[in-house]
Coordinates of C-alpha atoms and ligand atoms in Angstrom, one line a residue:
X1 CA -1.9 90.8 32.9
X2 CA -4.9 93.2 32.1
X3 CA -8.4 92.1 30.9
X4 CA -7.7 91.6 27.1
X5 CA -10.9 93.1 25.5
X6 CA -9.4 96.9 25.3
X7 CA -6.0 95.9 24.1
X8 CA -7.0 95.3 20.2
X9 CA -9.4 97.1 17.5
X10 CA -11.2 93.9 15.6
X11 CA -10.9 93.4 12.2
X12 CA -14.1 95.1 10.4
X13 CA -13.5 95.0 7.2
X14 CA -16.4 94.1 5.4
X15 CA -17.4 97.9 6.5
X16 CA -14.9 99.3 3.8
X17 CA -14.6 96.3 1.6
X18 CA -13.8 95.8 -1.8
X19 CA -16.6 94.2 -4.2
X20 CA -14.7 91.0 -5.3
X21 CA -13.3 88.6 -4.4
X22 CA -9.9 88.4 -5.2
X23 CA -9.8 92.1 -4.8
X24 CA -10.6 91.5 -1.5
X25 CA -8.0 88.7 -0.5
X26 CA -5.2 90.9 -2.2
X27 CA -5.7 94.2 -0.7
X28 CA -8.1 93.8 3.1
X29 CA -6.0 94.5 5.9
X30 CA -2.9 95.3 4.0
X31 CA -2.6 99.1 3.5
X32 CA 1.1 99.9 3.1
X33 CA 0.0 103.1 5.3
X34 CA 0.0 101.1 8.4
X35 CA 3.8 100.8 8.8
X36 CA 6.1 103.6 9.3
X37 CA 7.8 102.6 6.1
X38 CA 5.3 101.7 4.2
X39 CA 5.9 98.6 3.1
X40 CA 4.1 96.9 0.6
X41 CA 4.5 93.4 1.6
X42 CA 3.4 93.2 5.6
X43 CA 6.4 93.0 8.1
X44 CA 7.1 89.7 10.3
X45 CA 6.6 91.3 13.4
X46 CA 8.1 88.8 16.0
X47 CA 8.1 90.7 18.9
X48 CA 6.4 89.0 22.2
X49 CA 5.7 92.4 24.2
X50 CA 5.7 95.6 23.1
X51 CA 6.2 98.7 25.1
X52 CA 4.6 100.6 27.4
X53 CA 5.2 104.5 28.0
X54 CA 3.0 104.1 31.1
X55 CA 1.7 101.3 33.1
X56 CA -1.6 99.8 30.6
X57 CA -1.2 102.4 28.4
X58 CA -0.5 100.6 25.0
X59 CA 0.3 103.6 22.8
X60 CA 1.2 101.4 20.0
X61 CA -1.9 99.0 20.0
X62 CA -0.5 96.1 21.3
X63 CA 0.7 94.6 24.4
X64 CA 1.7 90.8 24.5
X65 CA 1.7 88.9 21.1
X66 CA -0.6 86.0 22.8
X67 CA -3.3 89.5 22.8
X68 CA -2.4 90.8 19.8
X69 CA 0.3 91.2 17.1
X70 CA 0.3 93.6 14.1
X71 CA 1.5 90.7 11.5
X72 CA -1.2 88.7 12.7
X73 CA -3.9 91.5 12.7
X74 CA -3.0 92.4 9.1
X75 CA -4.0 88.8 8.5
X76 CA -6.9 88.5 10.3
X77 CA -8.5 91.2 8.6
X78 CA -8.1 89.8 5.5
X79 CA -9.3 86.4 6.2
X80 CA -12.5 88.2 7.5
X81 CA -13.2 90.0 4.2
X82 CA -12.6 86.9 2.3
X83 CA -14.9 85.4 4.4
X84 CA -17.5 88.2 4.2
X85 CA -17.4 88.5 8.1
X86 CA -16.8 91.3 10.1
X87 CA -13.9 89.3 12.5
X88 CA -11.8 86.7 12.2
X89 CA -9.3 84.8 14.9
X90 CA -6.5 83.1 13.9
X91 CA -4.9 79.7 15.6
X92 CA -2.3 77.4 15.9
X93 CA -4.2 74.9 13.8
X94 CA -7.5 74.0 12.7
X95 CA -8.0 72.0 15.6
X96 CA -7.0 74.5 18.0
X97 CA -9.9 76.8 16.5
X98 CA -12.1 73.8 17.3
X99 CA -11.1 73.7 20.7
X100 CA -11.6 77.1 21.2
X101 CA -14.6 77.0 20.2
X102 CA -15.5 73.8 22.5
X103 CA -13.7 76.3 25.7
X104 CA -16.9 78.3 25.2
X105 CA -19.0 75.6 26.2
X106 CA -19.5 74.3 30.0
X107 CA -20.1 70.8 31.2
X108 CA -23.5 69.7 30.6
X109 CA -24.1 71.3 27.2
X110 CA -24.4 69.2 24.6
X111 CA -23.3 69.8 20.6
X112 CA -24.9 68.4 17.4
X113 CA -22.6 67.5 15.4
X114 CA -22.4 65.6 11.0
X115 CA -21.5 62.5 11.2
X116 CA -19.5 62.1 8.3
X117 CA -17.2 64.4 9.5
X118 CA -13.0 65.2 9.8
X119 CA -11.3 61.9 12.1
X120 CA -9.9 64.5 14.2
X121 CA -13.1 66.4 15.0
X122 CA -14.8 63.4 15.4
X123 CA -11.6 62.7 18.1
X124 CA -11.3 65.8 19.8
X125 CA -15.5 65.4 20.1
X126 CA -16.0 61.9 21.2
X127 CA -12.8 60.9 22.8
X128 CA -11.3 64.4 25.0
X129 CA -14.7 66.8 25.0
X130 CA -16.8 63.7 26.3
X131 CA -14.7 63.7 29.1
X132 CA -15.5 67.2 30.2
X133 CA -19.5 66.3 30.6
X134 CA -20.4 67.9 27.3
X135 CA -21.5 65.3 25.0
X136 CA -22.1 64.7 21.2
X137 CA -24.8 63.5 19.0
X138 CA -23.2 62.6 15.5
X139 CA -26.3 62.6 13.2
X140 CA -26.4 62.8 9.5
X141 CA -26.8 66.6 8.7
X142 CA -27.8 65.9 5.3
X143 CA -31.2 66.1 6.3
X144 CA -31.6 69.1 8.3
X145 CA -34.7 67.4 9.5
X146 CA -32.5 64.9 11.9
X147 CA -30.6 68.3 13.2
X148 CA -34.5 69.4 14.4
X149 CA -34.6 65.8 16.1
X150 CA -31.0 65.7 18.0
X151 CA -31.5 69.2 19.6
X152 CA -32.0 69.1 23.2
X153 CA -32.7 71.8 25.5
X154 CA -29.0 71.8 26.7
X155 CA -27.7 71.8 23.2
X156 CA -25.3 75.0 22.9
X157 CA -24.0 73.9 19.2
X158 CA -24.5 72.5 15.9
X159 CA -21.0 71.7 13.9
X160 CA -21.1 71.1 10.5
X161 CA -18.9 70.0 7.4
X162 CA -20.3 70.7 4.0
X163 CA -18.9 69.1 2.0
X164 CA -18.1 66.4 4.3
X165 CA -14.7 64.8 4.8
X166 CA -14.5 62.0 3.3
X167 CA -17.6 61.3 1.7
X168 CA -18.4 64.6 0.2
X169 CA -22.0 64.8 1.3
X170 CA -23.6 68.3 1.6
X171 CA -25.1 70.1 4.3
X172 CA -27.8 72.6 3.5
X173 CA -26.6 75.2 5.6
X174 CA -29.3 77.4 5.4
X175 CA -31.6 74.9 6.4
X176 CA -29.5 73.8 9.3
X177 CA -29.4 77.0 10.7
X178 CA -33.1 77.7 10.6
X179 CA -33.6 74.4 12.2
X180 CA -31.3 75.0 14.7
X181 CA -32.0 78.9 15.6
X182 CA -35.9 77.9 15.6
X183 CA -36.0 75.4 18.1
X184 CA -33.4 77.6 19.9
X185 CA -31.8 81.1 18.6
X186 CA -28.8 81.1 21.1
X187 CA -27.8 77.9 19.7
X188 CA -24.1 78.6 17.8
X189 CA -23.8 77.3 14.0
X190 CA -20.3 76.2 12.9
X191 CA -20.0 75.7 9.8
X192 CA -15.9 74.0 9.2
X193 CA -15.4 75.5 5.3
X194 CA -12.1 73.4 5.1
X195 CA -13.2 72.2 2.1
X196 CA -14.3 74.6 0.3
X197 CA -12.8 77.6 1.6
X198 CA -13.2 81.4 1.6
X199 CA -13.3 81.1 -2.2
X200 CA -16.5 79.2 -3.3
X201 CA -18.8 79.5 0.2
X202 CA -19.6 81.8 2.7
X203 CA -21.3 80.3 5.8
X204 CA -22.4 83.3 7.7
X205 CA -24.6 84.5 4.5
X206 CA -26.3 81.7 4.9
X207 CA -27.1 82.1 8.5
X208 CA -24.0 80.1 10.3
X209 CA -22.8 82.0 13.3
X210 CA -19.2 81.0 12.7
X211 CA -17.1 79.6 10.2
X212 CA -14.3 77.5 11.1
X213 CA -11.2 76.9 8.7
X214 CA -8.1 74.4 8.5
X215 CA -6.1 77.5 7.4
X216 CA -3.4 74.5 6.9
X217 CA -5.7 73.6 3.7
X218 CA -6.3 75.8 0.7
X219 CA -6.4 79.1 2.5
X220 CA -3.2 78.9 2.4
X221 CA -2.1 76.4 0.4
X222 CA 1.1 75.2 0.3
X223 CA 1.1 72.4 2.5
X224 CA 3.2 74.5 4.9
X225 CA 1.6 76.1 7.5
X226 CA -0.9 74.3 10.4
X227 CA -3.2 77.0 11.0
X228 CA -6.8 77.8 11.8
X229 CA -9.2 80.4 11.7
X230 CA -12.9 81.6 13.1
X231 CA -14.8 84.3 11.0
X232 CA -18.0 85.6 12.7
X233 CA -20.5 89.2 12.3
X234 CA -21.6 88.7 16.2
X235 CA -19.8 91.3 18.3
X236 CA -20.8 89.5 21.2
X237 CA -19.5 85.8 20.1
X238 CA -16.3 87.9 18.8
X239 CA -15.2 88.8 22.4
X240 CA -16.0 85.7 23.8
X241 CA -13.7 83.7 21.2
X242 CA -11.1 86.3 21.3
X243 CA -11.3 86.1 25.3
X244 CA -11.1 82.4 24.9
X245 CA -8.0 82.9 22.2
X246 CA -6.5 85.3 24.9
X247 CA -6.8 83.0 27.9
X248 CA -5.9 79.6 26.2
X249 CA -3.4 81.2 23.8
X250 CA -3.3 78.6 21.3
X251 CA -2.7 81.5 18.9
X252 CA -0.9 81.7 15.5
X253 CA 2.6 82.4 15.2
X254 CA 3.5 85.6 13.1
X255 CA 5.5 83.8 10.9
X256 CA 2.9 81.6 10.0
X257 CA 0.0 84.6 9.9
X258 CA 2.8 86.0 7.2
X259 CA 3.1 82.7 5.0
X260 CA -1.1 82.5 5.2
X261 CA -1.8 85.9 4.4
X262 CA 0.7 85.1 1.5
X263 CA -1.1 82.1 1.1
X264 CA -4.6 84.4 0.6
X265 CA -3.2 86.4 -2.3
X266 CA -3.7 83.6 -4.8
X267 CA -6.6 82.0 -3.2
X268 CA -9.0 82.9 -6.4
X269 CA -7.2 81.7 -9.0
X270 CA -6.0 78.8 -7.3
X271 CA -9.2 77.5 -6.4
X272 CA -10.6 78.0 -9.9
X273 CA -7.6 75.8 -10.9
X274 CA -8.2 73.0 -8.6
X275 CA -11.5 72.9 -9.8
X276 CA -10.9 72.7 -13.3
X277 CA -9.1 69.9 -13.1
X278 CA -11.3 67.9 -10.6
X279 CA -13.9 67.9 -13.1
X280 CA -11.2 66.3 -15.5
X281 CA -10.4 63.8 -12.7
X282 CA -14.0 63.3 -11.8
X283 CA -15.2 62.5 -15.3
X284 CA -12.3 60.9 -16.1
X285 CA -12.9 58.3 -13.0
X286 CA -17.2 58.3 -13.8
X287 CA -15.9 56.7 -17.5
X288 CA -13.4 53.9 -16.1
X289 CA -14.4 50.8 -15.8
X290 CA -11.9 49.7 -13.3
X291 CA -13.7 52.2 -10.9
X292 CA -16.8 51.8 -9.1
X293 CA -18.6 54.9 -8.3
X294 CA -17.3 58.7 -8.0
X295 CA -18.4 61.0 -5.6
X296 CA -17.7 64.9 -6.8
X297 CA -20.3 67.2 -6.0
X298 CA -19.7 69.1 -9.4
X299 CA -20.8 66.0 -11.3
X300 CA -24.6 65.5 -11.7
X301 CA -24.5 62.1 -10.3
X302 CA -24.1 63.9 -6.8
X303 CA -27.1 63.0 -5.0
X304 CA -26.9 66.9 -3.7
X305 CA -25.9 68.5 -6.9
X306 CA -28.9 71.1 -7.1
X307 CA -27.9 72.1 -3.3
X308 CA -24.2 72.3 -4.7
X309 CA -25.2 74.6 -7.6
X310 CA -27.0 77.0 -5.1
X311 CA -25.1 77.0 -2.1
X312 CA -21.9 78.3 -3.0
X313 CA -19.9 79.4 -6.1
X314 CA -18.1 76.4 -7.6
X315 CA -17.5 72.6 -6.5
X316 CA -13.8 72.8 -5.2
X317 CA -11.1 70.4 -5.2
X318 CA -11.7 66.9 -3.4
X319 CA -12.5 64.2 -5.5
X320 CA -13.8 61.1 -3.8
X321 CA -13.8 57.6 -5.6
X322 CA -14.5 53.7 -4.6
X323 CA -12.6 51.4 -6.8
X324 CA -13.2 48.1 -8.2
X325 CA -11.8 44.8 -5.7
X326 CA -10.8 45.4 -1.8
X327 CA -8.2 46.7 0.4
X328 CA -5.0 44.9 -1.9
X329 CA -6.8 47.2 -4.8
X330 CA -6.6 50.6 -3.2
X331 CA -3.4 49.9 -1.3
X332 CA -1.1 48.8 -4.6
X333 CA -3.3 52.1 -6.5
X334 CA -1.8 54.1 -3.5
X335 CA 1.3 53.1 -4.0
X336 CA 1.6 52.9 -7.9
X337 CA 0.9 56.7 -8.1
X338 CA 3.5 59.1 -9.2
X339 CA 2.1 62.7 -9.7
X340 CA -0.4 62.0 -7.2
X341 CA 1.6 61.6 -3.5
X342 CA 0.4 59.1 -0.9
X343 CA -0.1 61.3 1.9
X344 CA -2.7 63.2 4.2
X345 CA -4.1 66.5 4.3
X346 CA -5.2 68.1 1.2
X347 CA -6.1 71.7 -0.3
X348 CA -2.3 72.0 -1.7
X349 CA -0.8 73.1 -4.7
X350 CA 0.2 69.3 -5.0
X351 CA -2.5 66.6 -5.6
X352 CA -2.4 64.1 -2.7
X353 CA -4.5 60.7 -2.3
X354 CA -5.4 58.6 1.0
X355 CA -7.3 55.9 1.9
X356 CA -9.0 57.5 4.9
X357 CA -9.9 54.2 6.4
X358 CA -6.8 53.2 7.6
X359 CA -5.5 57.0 7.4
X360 CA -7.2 60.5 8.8
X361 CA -10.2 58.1 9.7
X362 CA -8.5 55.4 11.2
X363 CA -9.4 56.9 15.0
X364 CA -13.6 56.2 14.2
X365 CA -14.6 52.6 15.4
X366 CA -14.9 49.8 12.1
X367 CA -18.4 49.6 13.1
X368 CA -19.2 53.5 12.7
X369 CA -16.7 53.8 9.3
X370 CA -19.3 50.4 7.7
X371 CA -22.3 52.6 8.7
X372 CA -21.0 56.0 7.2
X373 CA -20.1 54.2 4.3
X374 CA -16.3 54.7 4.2
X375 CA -14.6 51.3 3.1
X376 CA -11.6 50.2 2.2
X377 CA -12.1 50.7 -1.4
X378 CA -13.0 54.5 -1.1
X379 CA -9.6 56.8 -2.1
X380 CA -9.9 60.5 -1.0
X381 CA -8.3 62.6 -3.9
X382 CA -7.1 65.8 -3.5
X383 CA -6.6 67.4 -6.5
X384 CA -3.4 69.7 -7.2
X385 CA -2.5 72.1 -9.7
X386 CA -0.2 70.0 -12.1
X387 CA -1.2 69.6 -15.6
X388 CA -4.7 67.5 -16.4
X389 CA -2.9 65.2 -18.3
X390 CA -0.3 64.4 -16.6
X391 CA -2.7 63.5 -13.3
X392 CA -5.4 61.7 -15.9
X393 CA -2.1 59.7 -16.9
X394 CA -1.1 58.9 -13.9
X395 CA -4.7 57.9 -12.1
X396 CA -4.4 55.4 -15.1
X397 CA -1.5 53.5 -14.9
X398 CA -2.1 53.0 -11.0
X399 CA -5.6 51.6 -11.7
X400 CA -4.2 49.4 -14.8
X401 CA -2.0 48.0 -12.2
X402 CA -4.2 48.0 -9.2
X403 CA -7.4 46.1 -10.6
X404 CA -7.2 43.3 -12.7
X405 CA -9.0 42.5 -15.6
X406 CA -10.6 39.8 -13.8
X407 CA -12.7 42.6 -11.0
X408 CA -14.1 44.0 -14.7
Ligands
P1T1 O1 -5.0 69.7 10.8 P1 -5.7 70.9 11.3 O2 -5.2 72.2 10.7 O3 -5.7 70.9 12.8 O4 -7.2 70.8 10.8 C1 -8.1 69.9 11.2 C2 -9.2 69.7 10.2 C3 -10.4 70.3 10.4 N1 -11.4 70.2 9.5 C4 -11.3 69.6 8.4 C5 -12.4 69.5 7.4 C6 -10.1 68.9 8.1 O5 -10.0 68.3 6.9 C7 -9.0 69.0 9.0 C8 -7.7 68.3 8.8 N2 -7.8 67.3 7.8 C9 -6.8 66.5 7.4 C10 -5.5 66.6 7.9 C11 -7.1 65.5 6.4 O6 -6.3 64.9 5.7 O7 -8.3 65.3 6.2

């Protein structure tokens, strides 16, 4: 099969964007002009080859779905103007993204990478890509200082979470960057925006080279697609991801590029809605006394809350608290829940709660999980869009029954 770079115009849509936000997520990428009938809603386009009316000449666009696909291009250019970047690439899951980024590396480079960061990251990084002879320095990125101190001359990446999953800590991306372009500019910024999303952050104005996504998160929100995404401005980093994309083909299904484009269109007032109600849930937590500490970056008890107020537009949805006893505590809360569903993942129209200790952090050694700080008391809630009073009800009764008057 032909070289891919020819076969596809990228996404640039931030060069005829619209000025807001939800604007953008609604109508990017999505003229009705662009099909024959002009429909409205984009078609599924399922197709795995396309034809040809001579040998390489693609007189359509597109060639083999793995290289391109309309549905998915119609998605990818809208995740690039919610993202404020000039191309996005879409994947079969948020790992997959990671990995393809990773496939861009060679062995001997080395990556800087948060420590408090998603159990599967911290997998992939320290258990598969360690194997390849690129290794990983897990630092605290907090302090952009001890991203200066990790780099080494072979370092070819910095990855970042900010906020951090689980413990909500911030990076100051800005910062990071200019540590890490400074001591060497060819060094790659990640920033993974899982958290946050498209919504209440944007990375690459802040001098990240890419932004990476769990589409299967808030992007698209509802908890039923696996997807991931990279958004970059960097012509150059473009081709080399979407050669990467090409040539490993861990690429998004159409189907799915449908549902998360879908997923897009209510992005904005979603995430002002899951907000909304994590402050309930966070202050609500802050006054109980059967709970120890809460961790929402919204609240001025975050340790980062200025750097939360100027680095991106709102808070988001993850609300992290350590309750009062041990492990029996948090396991009969889990369990007592009823709007709240014991489950992983997060970012969903649903609110979900985990114990990330035994759950999506489970793979990272007990030592590492005592030094980060996550215990066995520390629940992971990610709030949905139900009504407040139902979930303030609800966190109530499971904590009435989880912690007994005695741990007061
Ligand atoms: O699950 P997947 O779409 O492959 O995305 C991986 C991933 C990457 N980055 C962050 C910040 C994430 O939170 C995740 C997935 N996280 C969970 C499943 C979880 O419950 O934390």
């Amino acid at each position: 099969m032909a070289e891919p770079s020819a076969k596809r115009s990228p996404a640039e849509a931030s060069e005829e964007g619209f000025p807001h936000f939800a604007t953008q997520a609604i109508h990017s990428g999505q003229d009705p002009d662009q099909w024959r009938c002009q429909a409205m809603i984009p078609l599924i386009s399922l197709s795995t080859t396309f034809k040809q009316n001579s040998p390489a000449v693609l007189s359509g666009g597109y060639e083999y779905t793995r290289g391109g696909n309309p549905t998915r291009k119609v998605y990818e250019d809208c995740l690039a103007a919610c993202e404020n970047a000039k191309y996005a690439l879409s994947f079969s899951s948020g790992l997959a993204s990671c990995m393809s980024v990773i496939n861009t590396l060679s062995s001997g480079d080395h990556i800087v990478c948060c420590d408090d960061v998603y159990g599967g990251t911290n997998r992939y990084l320290n258990r598969v890509v360690a194997r390849m002879g690129i290794t990983t320095s897990m630092v605290d990125c907090s302090n952009a200082d001890n991203v200066a101190a990790a780099i080494k001359p072979n370092t070819k990446l910095v990855w970042i979470e900010s906020p951090t999953n689980p413990l909500l800590k911030l990076c100051d991306i800005k910062a990071v960057a200019d540590a890490a372009h400074s001591a060497n500019k060819d060094i790659i910024v990640v920033t993974d925006n899982t958290f946050m999303s498209s919504y209440f952050q944007h990375p690459l104005d802040l001098g990240a080279d890419i932004v990476m996504h769990s589409i299967t998160k808030y992007m698209n929100g509802h908890g039923d697609v696996l997807g991931g995404a990279l958004c970059m401005n960097s012509k150059d980093l473009y081709d080399k991801l979407y050669f990467v994309q090409y040539a490993v083909g861990a690429v998004q299904s159409p189907f799915d590029c449908y549902m998360a484009n879908r997923g897009l269109k209510t992005l904005a007032v979603r995430m002002k809605q899951h907000q909304k109600n994590a402050f309930a849930v966070a202050r609500f937590l802050e006054a109980h006394s059967r709970v120890e500490r809460v961790v929402y970056p919204g609240l001025p008890s975050h340790p980062q809350h200025e750097l939360a107020c100027r680095q991106g537009k709102g808070f988001g949805g993850m609300v992290v608290c350590f309750i009062k006893g041990g492990l029996e505590q948090s396991k009969t809360f889990l369990s007592s829940l009823k709007v709240f569903t014991l489950a992983e993942s997060l970012g969903g129209f649903e609110s979900l709660a985990e114990l990330p200790s035994r759950m999506t952090h489970a793979s990272i050694t007990q030592e590492e999980r005592t030094k980060l700080g996550i215990s066995d008391t520390l629940i992971r809630l990610s709030v949905g869009l139900e009504e407040e009073e139902d979930l303030l009800t609800d966190l109530e009764q499971a904590l009435k029954k989880a912690v007994p008057d005695s741990l007061l």
